């Protein structure tokens, strides 16, 4: 299936979950603090990543803590 | 010099450091160490698979309290969603709320800011809003339940100092929550001025990050904020237009000429 991750099109298996997406996009951060996921502007808590299936066409924002701002 | 209370917690340092603009992670870490800041702001951005070295890990190791910001948000909606994501990522209810009005001034958008603040307070956030130096807006943000108000001294990254000291003093005099001067500080004397006007703290990044020697400037800021606070607590002498001799006139010698 095709969905939009951080503004870019991604091809993922139909059965993909949020946890699998995070593991693929940010392998170093998958378990760690400092990462957050929103699917269609709804936050998915870390504890639900593995239980949350993705659907075609969804827009996913995958954010992490960065140096920046004041 | 006493510490201060912010968001229901006691803090020793009145300096809050941003992490933007540093030339390297190493330079940032050393400057923050020199600043003595306990609270450090960080941004949320799209994950970059190529990025290495987590800012979170290094700041956590150093024992800093991480305050997520909503830097780069232009609407209440974006700021609220970013704050919710920050809560998830950082496991904290605290947020430095920033809702920008345009990219040339980077001034806050007052109506969007107030709307976002109201929403986030209702969701249980400890909201620290970056605001215009407008006493009425500051009061509205306080009434909305914000844990502090953070008026600008001058535009973000401008280093222009405290452009409207009277407004900052009015905000500090009337606020029932801590007032943190956020943005505009360019050098140590600016930070001291903000504190002498009655601010409870100063939030800055560029002034240190863009200094020739960030570590030395971080220490200068720490000293200036302490000095400014002490001067505020001590109470300055009144200003006068004319001189007033500090030595008594009585007992002055008279020398006769022949």
PDB file of N, CA and C in Angstrom, chain A residues 4-8 24-29 32-39 41-49 59-70, chain B residues 18-20 22 24-25 28 41-49 51 54-56 60 66 69 71 77 81-82 84-86 88-91 96 98 182 203-205:
ATOM      1  N   UNK A   4       1.785   8.432   2.805  1.00  0.00           N
ATOM      2  CA  UNK A   4       2.695   9.581   2.817  1.00  0.00           C
ATOM      3  C   UNK A   4       3.370   9.659   4.189  1.00  0.00           C
ATOM      4  N   UNK A   5       4.679   9.553   4.200  1.00  0.00           N
ATOM      5  CA  UNK A   5       5.428   9.612   5.452  1.00  0.00           C
ATOM      6  C   UNK A   5       6.328  10.849   5.416  1.00  0.00           C
ATOM      7  N   UNK A   6       6.119  11.747   6.352  1.00  0.00           N
ATOM      8  CA  UNK A   6       6.893  13.002   6.400  1.00  0.00           C
ATOM      9  C   UNK A   6       6.931  13.689   5.036  1.00  0.00           C
ATOM     10  N   UNK A   7       5.772  13.693   4.376  1.00  0.00           N
ATOM     11  CA  UNK A   7       5.640  14.418   3.118  1.00  0.00           C
ATOM     12  C   UNK A   7       6.081  13.642   1.891  1.00  0.00           C
ATOM     13  N   UNK A   8       6.599  12.424   2.082  1.00  0.00           N
ATOM     14  CA  UNK A   8       7.073  11.646   0.931  1.00  0.00           C
ATOM     15  C   UNK A   8       6.298  10.341   0.801  1.00  0.00           C
ATOM     16  N   UNK A  24      11.503   0.918  10.319  1.00  0.00           N
ATOM     17  CA  UNK A  24      12.096   1.080   8.993  1.00  0.00           C
ATOM     18  C   UNK A  24      12.649   2.469   8.760  1.00  0.00           C
ATOM     19  N   UNK A  25      11.944   3.481   9.252  1.00  0.00           N
ATOM     20  CA  UNK A  25      12.329   4.872   8.980  1.00  0.00           C
ATOM     21  C   UNK A  25      13.428   5.361   9.916  1.00  0.00           C
ATOM     22  N   UNK A  26      13.374   4.890  11.154  1.00  0.00           N
ATOM     23  CA  UNK A  26      14.307   5.411  12.152  1.00  0.00           C
ATOM     24  C   UNK A  26      14.792   4.273  13.043  1.00  0.00           C
ATOM     25  N   UNK A  27      15.591   3.378  12.481  1.00  0.00           N
ATOM     26  CA  UNK A  27      16.005   2.189  13.227  1.00  0.00           C
ATOM     27  C   UNK A  27      16.700   2.525  14.553  1.00  0.00           C
ATOM     28  N   UNK A  28      17.429   3.638  14.577  1.00  0.00           N
ATOM     29  CA  UNK A  28      18.164   3.982  15.807  1.00  0.00           C
ATOM     30  C   UNK A  28      17.234   4.481  16.901  1.00  0.00           C
ATOM     31  N   UNK A  29      16.053   4.937  16.493  1.00  0.00           N
ATOM     32  CA  UNK A  29      15.180   5.624  17.449  1.00  0.00           C
ATOM     33  C   UNK A  29      13.977   4.772  17.847  1.00  0.00           C
ATOM     34  N   UNK A  32      13.369   4.231  21.449  1.00  0.00           N
ATOM     35  CA  UNK A  32      13.823   5.274  22.366  1.00  0.00           C
ATOM     36  C   UNK A  32      12.856   6.393  22.624  1.00  0.00           C
ATOM     37  N   UNK A  33      13.247   7.186  23.566  1.00  0.00           N
ATOM     38  CA  UNK A  33      12.530   8.420  23.859  1.00  0.00           C
ATOM     39  C   UNK A  33      12.786   9.412  22.739  1.00  0.00           C
ATOM     40  N   UNK A  34      11.940  10.413  22.689  1.00  0.00           N
ATOM     41  CA  UNK A  34      12.215  11.494  21.766  1.00  0.00           C
ATOM     42  C   UNK A  34      11.614  11.320  20.389  1.00  0.00           C
ATOM     43  N   UNK A  35      10.766  10.310  20.211  1.00  0.00           N
ATOM     44  CA  UNK A  35      10.108  10.111  18.918  1.00  0.00           C
ATOM     45  C   UNK A  35       8.601  10.139  19.117  1.00  0.00           C
ATOM     46  N   UNK A  36       7.886  10.718  18.173  1.00  0.00           N
ATOM     47  CA  UNK A  36       6.431  10.713  18.240  1.00  0.00           C
ATOM     48  C   UNK A  36       5.866  10.509  16.843  1.00  0.00           C
ATOM     49  N   UNK A  37       4.704   9.863  16.798  1.00  0.00           N
ATOM     50  CA  UNK A  37       4.066   9.544  15.527  1.00  0.00           C
ATOM     51  C   UNK A  37       2.637  10.080  15.530  1.00  0.00           C
ATOM     52  N   UNK A  38       2.264  10.734  14.433  1.00  0.00           N
ATOM     53  CA  UNK A  38       0.876  11.121  14.235  1.00  0.00           C
ATOM     54  C   UNK A  38       0.408  10.535  12.906  1.00  0.00           C
ATOM     55  N   UNK A  39      -0.769   9.922  12.918  1.00  0.00           N
ATOM     56  CA  UNK A  39      -1.371   9.411  11.688  1.00  0.00           C
ATOM     57  C   UNK A  39      -2.613  10.251  11.433  1.00  0.00           C
ATOM     58  N   UNK A  41      -2.875  13.375  11.688  1.00  0.00           N
ATOM     59  CA  UNK A  41      -2.899  14.381  12.757  1.00  0.00           C
ATOM     60  C   UNK A  41      -3.383  13.852  14.108  1.00  0.00           C
ATOM     61  N   UNK A  42      -3.566  12.536  14.218  1.00  0.00           N
ATOM     62  CA  UNK A  42      -3.896  11.925  15.513  1.00  0.00           C
ATOM     63  C   UNK A  42      -2.658  11.235  16.067  1.00  0.00           C
ATOM     64  N   UNK A  43      -2.300  11.585  17.313  1.00  0.00           N
ATOM     65  CA  UNK A  43      -1.097  11.000  17.911  1.00  0.00           C
ATOM     66  C   UNK A  43      -1.341   9.525  18.235  1.00  0.00           C
ATOM     67  N   UNK A  44      -0.356   8.707  17.909  1.00  0.00           N
ATOM     68  CA  UNK A  44      -0.410   7.285  18.280  1.00  0.00           C
ATOM     69  C   UNK A  44       0.597   7.077  19.419  1.00  0.00           C
ATOM     70  N   UNK A  45       0.106   6.794  20.640  1.00  0.00           N
ATOM     71  CA  UNK A  45       1.030   6.593  21.765  1.00  0.00           C
ATOM     72  C   UNK A  45       1.969   5.419  21.507  1.00  0.00           C
ATOM     73  N   UNK A  46       3.172   5.515  22.048  1.00  0.00           N
ATOM     74  CA  UNK A  46       4.204   4.508  21.767  1.00  0.00           C
ATOM     75  C   UNK A  46       3.698   3.088  22.070  1.00  0.00           C
ATOM     76  N   UNK A  47       2.953   2.960  23.175  1.00  0.00           N
ATOM     77  CA  UNK A  47       2.461   1.638  23.576  1.00  0.00           C
ATOM     78  C   UNK A  47       1.505   1.014  22.566  1.00  0.00           C
ATOM     79  N   UNK A  48       0.993   1.828  21.639  1.00  0.00           N
ATOM     80  CA  UNK A  48       0.022   1.308  20.657  1.00  0.00           C
ATOM     81  C   UNK A  48       0.609   1.137  19.259  1.00  0.00           C
ATOM     82  N   UNK A  49       1.905   1.444  19.124  1.00  0.00           N
ATOM     83  CA  UNK A  49       2.510   1.369  17.791  1.00  0.00           C
ATOM     84  C   UNK A  49       2.325  -0.011  17.168  1.00  0.00           C
ATOM     85  N   UNK A  59      -1.648   9.905   6.048  1.00  0.00           N
ATOM     86  CA  UNK A  59      -0.492  10.808   6.134  1.00  0.00           C
ATOM     87  C   UNK A  59       0.130  10.626   7.519  1.00  0.00           C
ATOM     88  N   UNK A  60       1.375  10.224   7.515  1.00  0.00           N
ATOM     89  CA  UNK A  60       2.068   9.945   8.771  1.00  0.00           C
ATOM     90  C   UNK A  60       3.145  11.003   8.999  1.00  0.00           C
ATOM     91  N   UNK A  61       3.159  11.559  10.205  1.00  0.00           N
ATOM     92  CA  UNK A  61       4.266  12.429  10.594  1.00  0.00           C
ATOM     93  C   UNK A  61       5.063  11.680  11.658  1.00  0.00           C
ATOM     94  N   UNK A  62       6.363  11.594  11.413  1.00  0.00           N
ATOM     95  CA  UNK A  62       7.261  10.881  12.325  1.00  0.00           C
ATOM     96  C   UNK A  62       8.295  11.919  12.778  1.00  0.00           C
ATOM     97  N   UNK A  63       8.152  12.340  14.023  1.00  0.00           N
ATOM     98  CA  UNK A  63       8.992  13.448  14.495  1.00  0.00           C
ATOM     99  C   UNK A  63       9.938  13.000  15.600  1.00  0.00           C
ATOM    100  N   UNK A  64      11.065  13.677  15.670  1.00  0.00           N
ATOM    101  CA  UNK A  64      12.030  13.378  16.721  1.00  0.00           C
ATOM    102  C   UNK A  64      12.578  14.683  17.283  1.00  0.00           C
ATOM    103  N   UNK A  65      13.119  14.587  18.479  1.00  0.00           N
ATOM    104  CA  UNK A  65      13.722  15.751  19.109  1.00  0.00           C
ATOM    105  C   UNK A  65      14.962  16.163  18.325  1.00  0.00           C
ATOM    106  N   UNK A  66      15.079  17.474  18.142  1.00  0.00           N
ATOM    107  CA  UNK A  66      16.233  18.014  17.413  1.00  0.00           C
ATOM    108  C   UNK A  66      16.724  19.245  18.157  1.00  0.00           C
ATOM    109  N   UNK A  67      17.980  19.553  17.930  1.00  0.00           N
ATOM    110  CA  UNK A  67      18.459  20.865  18.351  1.00  0.00           C
ATOM    111  C   UNK A  67      17.642  21.885  17.608  1.00  0.00           C
ATOM    112  N   UNK A  68      17.132  22.907  18.301  1.00  0.00           N
ATOM    113  CA  UNK A  68      16.453  23.926  17.526  1.00  0.00           C
ATOM    114  C   UNK A  68      15.583  24.837  18.356  1.00  0.00           C
ATOM    115  N   UNK A  69      15.430  26.049  17.840  1.00  0.00           N
ATOM    116  CA  UNK A  69      14.578  27.032  18.495  1.00  0.00           C
ATOM    117  C   UNK A  69      15.179  27.487  19.796  1.00  0.00           C
ATOM    118  N   UNK A  70      14.354  28.253  20.512  1.00  0.00           N
ATOM    119  CA  UNK A  70      14.816  28.763  21.795  1.00  0.00           C
ATOM    120  C   UNK A  70      13.658  28.637  22.765  1.00  0.00           C
TER     121      UNK A  70
ATOM    122  N   UNK B  18      18.062  27.856  24.867  1.00  0.00           N
ATOM    123  CA  UNK B  18      17.622  27.183  23.653  1.00  0.00           C
ATOM    124  C   UNK B  18      18.790  26.428  23.046  1.00  0.00           C
ATOM    125  N   UNK B  19      18.488  25.546  22.110  1.00  0.00           N
ATOM    126  CA  UNK B  19      19.548  24.722  21.519  1.00  0.00           C
ATOM    127  C   UNK B  19      19.775  25.051  20.042  1.00  0.00           C
ATOM    128  N   UNK B  20      19.037  26.041  19.510  1.00  0.00           N
ATOM    129  CA  UNK B  20      19.153  26.371  18.090  1.00  0.00           C
ATOM    130  C   UNK B  20      20.408  27.177  17.794  1.00  0.00           C
ATOM    131  N   UNK B  22      23.599  26.500  17.234  1.00  0.00           N
ATOM    132  CA  UNK B  22      24.981  26.166  17.597  1.00  0.00           C
ATOM    133  C   UNK B  22      25.697  25.508  16.424  1.00  0.00           C
ATOM    134  N   UNK B  24      27.954  23.191  16.558  1.00  0.00           N
ATOM    135  CA  UNK B  24      28.107  21.742  16.734  1.00  0.00           C
ATOM    136  C   UNK B  24      27.440  21.311  18.028  1.00  0.00           C
ATOM    137  N   UNK B  25      27.174  20.000  18.123  1.00  0.00           N
ATOM    138  CA  UNK B  25      26.584  19.446  19.334  1.00  0.00           C
ATOM    139  C   UNK B  25      27.530  19.649  20.515  1.00  0.00           C
ATOM    140  N   UNK B  28      27.399  23.163  21.751  1.00  0.00           N
ATOM    141  CA  UNK B  28      26.157  23.372  22.489  1.00  0.00           C
ATOM    142  C   UNK B  28      26.251  22.798  23.899  1.00  0.00           C
ATOM    143  N   UNK B  41      15.530  24.057  25.967  1.00  0.00           N
ATOM    144  CA  UNK B  41      14.446  23.825  25.006  1.00  0.00           C
ATOM    145  C   UNK B  41      14.951  23.059  23.788  1.00  0.00           C
ATOM    146  N   UNK B  42      14.092  22.200  23.265  1.00  0.00           N
ATOM    147  CA  UNK B  42      14.421  21.442  22.054  1.00  0.00           C
ATOM    148  C   UNK B  42      13.211  21.427  21.129  1.00  0.00           C
ATOM    149  N   UNK B  43      13.471  21.228  19.857  1.00  0.00           N
ATOM    150  CA  UNK B  43      12.417  21.253  18.845  1.00  0.00           C
ATOM    151  C   UNK B  43      12.047  19.834  18.433  1.00  0.00           C
ATOM    152  N   UNK B  44      10.900  19.703  17.781  1.00  0.00           N
ATOM    153  CA  UNK B  44      10.496  18.447  17.146  1.00  0.00           C
ATOM    154  C   UNK B  44      10.535  18.666  15.640  1.00  0.00           C
ATOM    155  N   UNK B  45      11.213  17.769  14.940  1.00  0.00           N
ATOM    156  CA  UNK B  45      11.275  17.866  13.492  1.00  0.00           C
ATOM    157  C   UNK B  45      11.115  16.487  12.883  1.00  0.00           C
ATOM    158  N   UNK B  46      10.803  16.468  11.589  1.00  0.00           N
ATOM    159  CA  UNK B  46      10.674  15.197  10.894  1.00  0.00           C
ATOM    160  C   UNK B  46      11.973  14.397  11.023  1.00  0.00           C
ATOM    161  N   UNK B  47      11.811  13.109  11.273  1.00  0.00           N
ATOM    162  CA  UNK B  47      12.966  12.230  11.461  1.00  0.00           C
ATOM    163  C   UNK B  47      13.817  12.222  10.197  1.00  0.00           C
ATOM    164  N   UNK B  48      15.097  12.414  10.405  1.00  0.00           N
ATOM    165  CA  UNK B  48      16.051  12.330   9.316  1.00  0.00           C
ATOM    166  C   UNK B  48      16.883  11.065   9.546  1.00  0.00           C
ATOM    167  N   UNK B  49      16.711  10.094   8.654  1.00  0.00           N
ATOM    168  CA  UNK B  49      17.362   8.788   8.845  1.00  0.00           C
ATOM    169  C   UNK B  49      18.883   8.925   8.887  1.00  0.00           C
ATOM    170  N   UNK B  51      20.533  11.457  10.267  1.00  0.00           N
ATOM    171  CA  UNK B  51      21.026  12.218  11.411  1.00  0.00           C
ATOM    172  C   UNK B  51      21.668  11.275  12.422  1.00  0.00           C
ATOM    173  N   UNK B  54      21.963  11.717  19.096  1.00  0.00           N
ATOM    174  CA  UNK B  54      20.702  12.260  19.573  1.00  0.00           C
ATOM    175  C   UNK B  54      20.934  13.375  20.577  1.00  0.00           C
ATOM    176  N   UNK B  55      20.271  14.493  20.325  1.00  0.00           N
ATOM    177  CA  UNK B  55      20.371  15.637  21.224  1.00  0.00           C
ATOM    178  C   UNK B  55      19.779  15.271  22.588  1.00  0.00           C
ATOM    179  N   UNK B  56      18.758  14.425  22.534  1.00  0.00           N
ATOM    180  CA  UNK B  56      18.094  14.007  23.766  1.00  0.00           C
ATOM    181  C   UNK B  56      19.057  13.269  24.686  1.00  0.00           C
ATOM    182  N   UNK B  60      20.126  14.576  28.297  1.00  0.00           N
ATOM    183  CA  UNK B  60      19.688  13.745  29.417  1.00  0.00           C
ATOM    184  C   UNK B  60      20.868  13.334  30.280  1.00  0.00           C
ATOM    185  N   UNK B  66      14.303  18.803  29.776  1.00  0.00           N
ATOM    186  CA  UNK B  66      14.047  19.140  28.376  1.00  0.00           C
ATOM    187  C   UNK B  66      12.659  19.746  28.219  1.00  0.00           C
ATOM    188  N   UNK B  69       9.631  22.705  22.438  1.00  0.00           N
ATOM    189  CA  UNK B  69       9.015  23.931  21.920  1.00  0.00           C
ATOM    190  C   UNK B  69       8.213  23.617  20.661  1.00  0.00           C
ATOM    191  N   UNK B  71       8.460  25.499  17.968  1.00  0.00           N
ATOM    192  CA  UNK B  71       9.110  26.381  16.996  1.00  0.00           C
ATOM    193  C   UNK B  71       8.688  26.017  15.582  1.00  0.00           C
ATOM    194  N   UNK B  77      -3.671  25.239  15.489  1.00  0.00           N
ATOM    195  CA  UNK B  77      -3.819  23.805  15.227  1.00  0.00           C
ATOM    196  C   UNK B  77      -2.466  23.099  15.168  1.00  0.00           C
ATOM    197  N   UNK B  81      -1.089  20.275  17.906  1.00  0.00           N
ATOM    198  CA  UNK B  81      -0.700  18.910  17.524  1.00  0.00           C
ATOM    199  C   UNK B  81       0.780  18.678  17.847  1.00  0.00           C
ATOM    200  N   UNK B  82       1.619  19.675  17.580  1.00  0.00           N
ATOM    201  CA  UNK B  82       3.050  19.540  17.897  1.00  0.00           C
ATOM    202  C   UNK B  82       3.260  19.348  19.392  1.00  0.00           C
ATOM    203  N   UNK B  84       1.148  18.052  21.504  1.00  0.00           N
ATOM    204  CA  UNK B  84       0.707  16.690  21.851  1.00  0.00           C
ATOM    205  C   UNK B  84       1.771  15.663  21.464  1.00  0.00           C
ATOM    206  N   UNK B  85       2.385  15.873  20.307  1.00  0.00           N
ATOM    207  CA  UNK B  85       3.445  14.944  19.891  1.00  0.00           C
ATOM    208  C   UNK B  85       4.651  15.077  20.814  1.00  0.00           C
ATOM    209  N   UNK B  86       4.932  16.304  21.232  1.00  0.00           N
ATOM    210  CA  UNK B  86       6.058  16.516  22.144  1.00  0.00           C
ATOM    211  C   UNK B  86       5.804  15.816  23.469  1.00  0.00           C
ATOM    212  N   UNK B  88       4.185  13.141  23.908  1.00  0.00           N
ATOM    213  CA  UNK B  88       4.428  11.725  23.664  1.00  0.00           C
ATOM    214  C   UNK B  88       5.933  11.423  23.561  1.00  0.00           C
ATOM    215  N   UNK B  89       6.641  12.286  22.842  1.00  0.00           N
ATOM    216  CA  UNK B  89       8.069  12.028  22.601  1.00  0.00           C
ATOM    217  C   UNK B  89       8.913  12.248  23.853  1.00  0.00           C
ATOM    218  N   UNK B  90       8.574  13.275  24.620  1.00  0.00           N
ATOM    219  CA  UNK B  90       9.430  13.669  25.748  1.00  0.00           C
ATOM    220  C   UNK B  90       8.883  13.206  27.097  1.00  0.00           C
ATOM    221  N   UNK B  91       7.693  12.648  27.077  1.00  0.00           N
ATOM    222  CA  UNK B  91       7.060  12.226  28.328  1.00  0.00           C
ATOM    223  C   UNK B  91       7.013  13.371  29.333  1.00  0.00           C
ATOM    224  N   UNK B  96       6.961  24.835  25.633  1.00  0.00           N
ATOM    225  CA  UNK B  96       7.153  26.239  25.284  1.00  0.00           C
ATOM    226  C   UNK B  96       6.333  26.477  24.030  1.00  0.00           C
ATOM    227  N   UNK B  98       4.947  28.371  20.980  1.00  0.00           N
ATOM    228  CA  UNK B  98       5.362  29.392  20.032  1.00  0.00           C
ATOM    229  C   UNK B  98       4.413  29.295  18.843  1.00  0.00           C
ATOM    230  N   UNK B 182      12.008  36.400  26.615  1.00  0.00           N
ATOM    231  CA  UNK B 182      12.324  35.371  25.629  1.00  0.00           C
ATOM    232  C   UNK B 182      12.542  36.045  24.279  1.00  0.00           C
ATOM    233  N   UNK B 203      15.263  33.640  28.624  1.00  0.00           N
ATOM    234  CA  UNK B 203      15.434  32.498  27.726  1.00  0.00           C
ATOM    235  C   UNK B 203      16.190  32.994  26.504  1.00  0.00           C
ATOM    236  N   UNK B 204      17.274  32.355  26.168  1.00  0.00           N
ATOM    237  CA  UNK B 204      18.060  32.802  25.021  1.00  0.00           C
ATOM    238  C   UNK B 204      18.787  31.633  24.381  1.00  0.00           C
ATOM    239  N   UNK B 205      19.181  31.836  23.125  1.00  0.00           N
ATOM    240  CA  UNK B 205      19.977  30.828  22.417  1.00  0.00           C
ATOM    241  C   UNK B 205      21.008  31.501  21.517  1.00  0.00           C
TER     242      UNK B 205
END
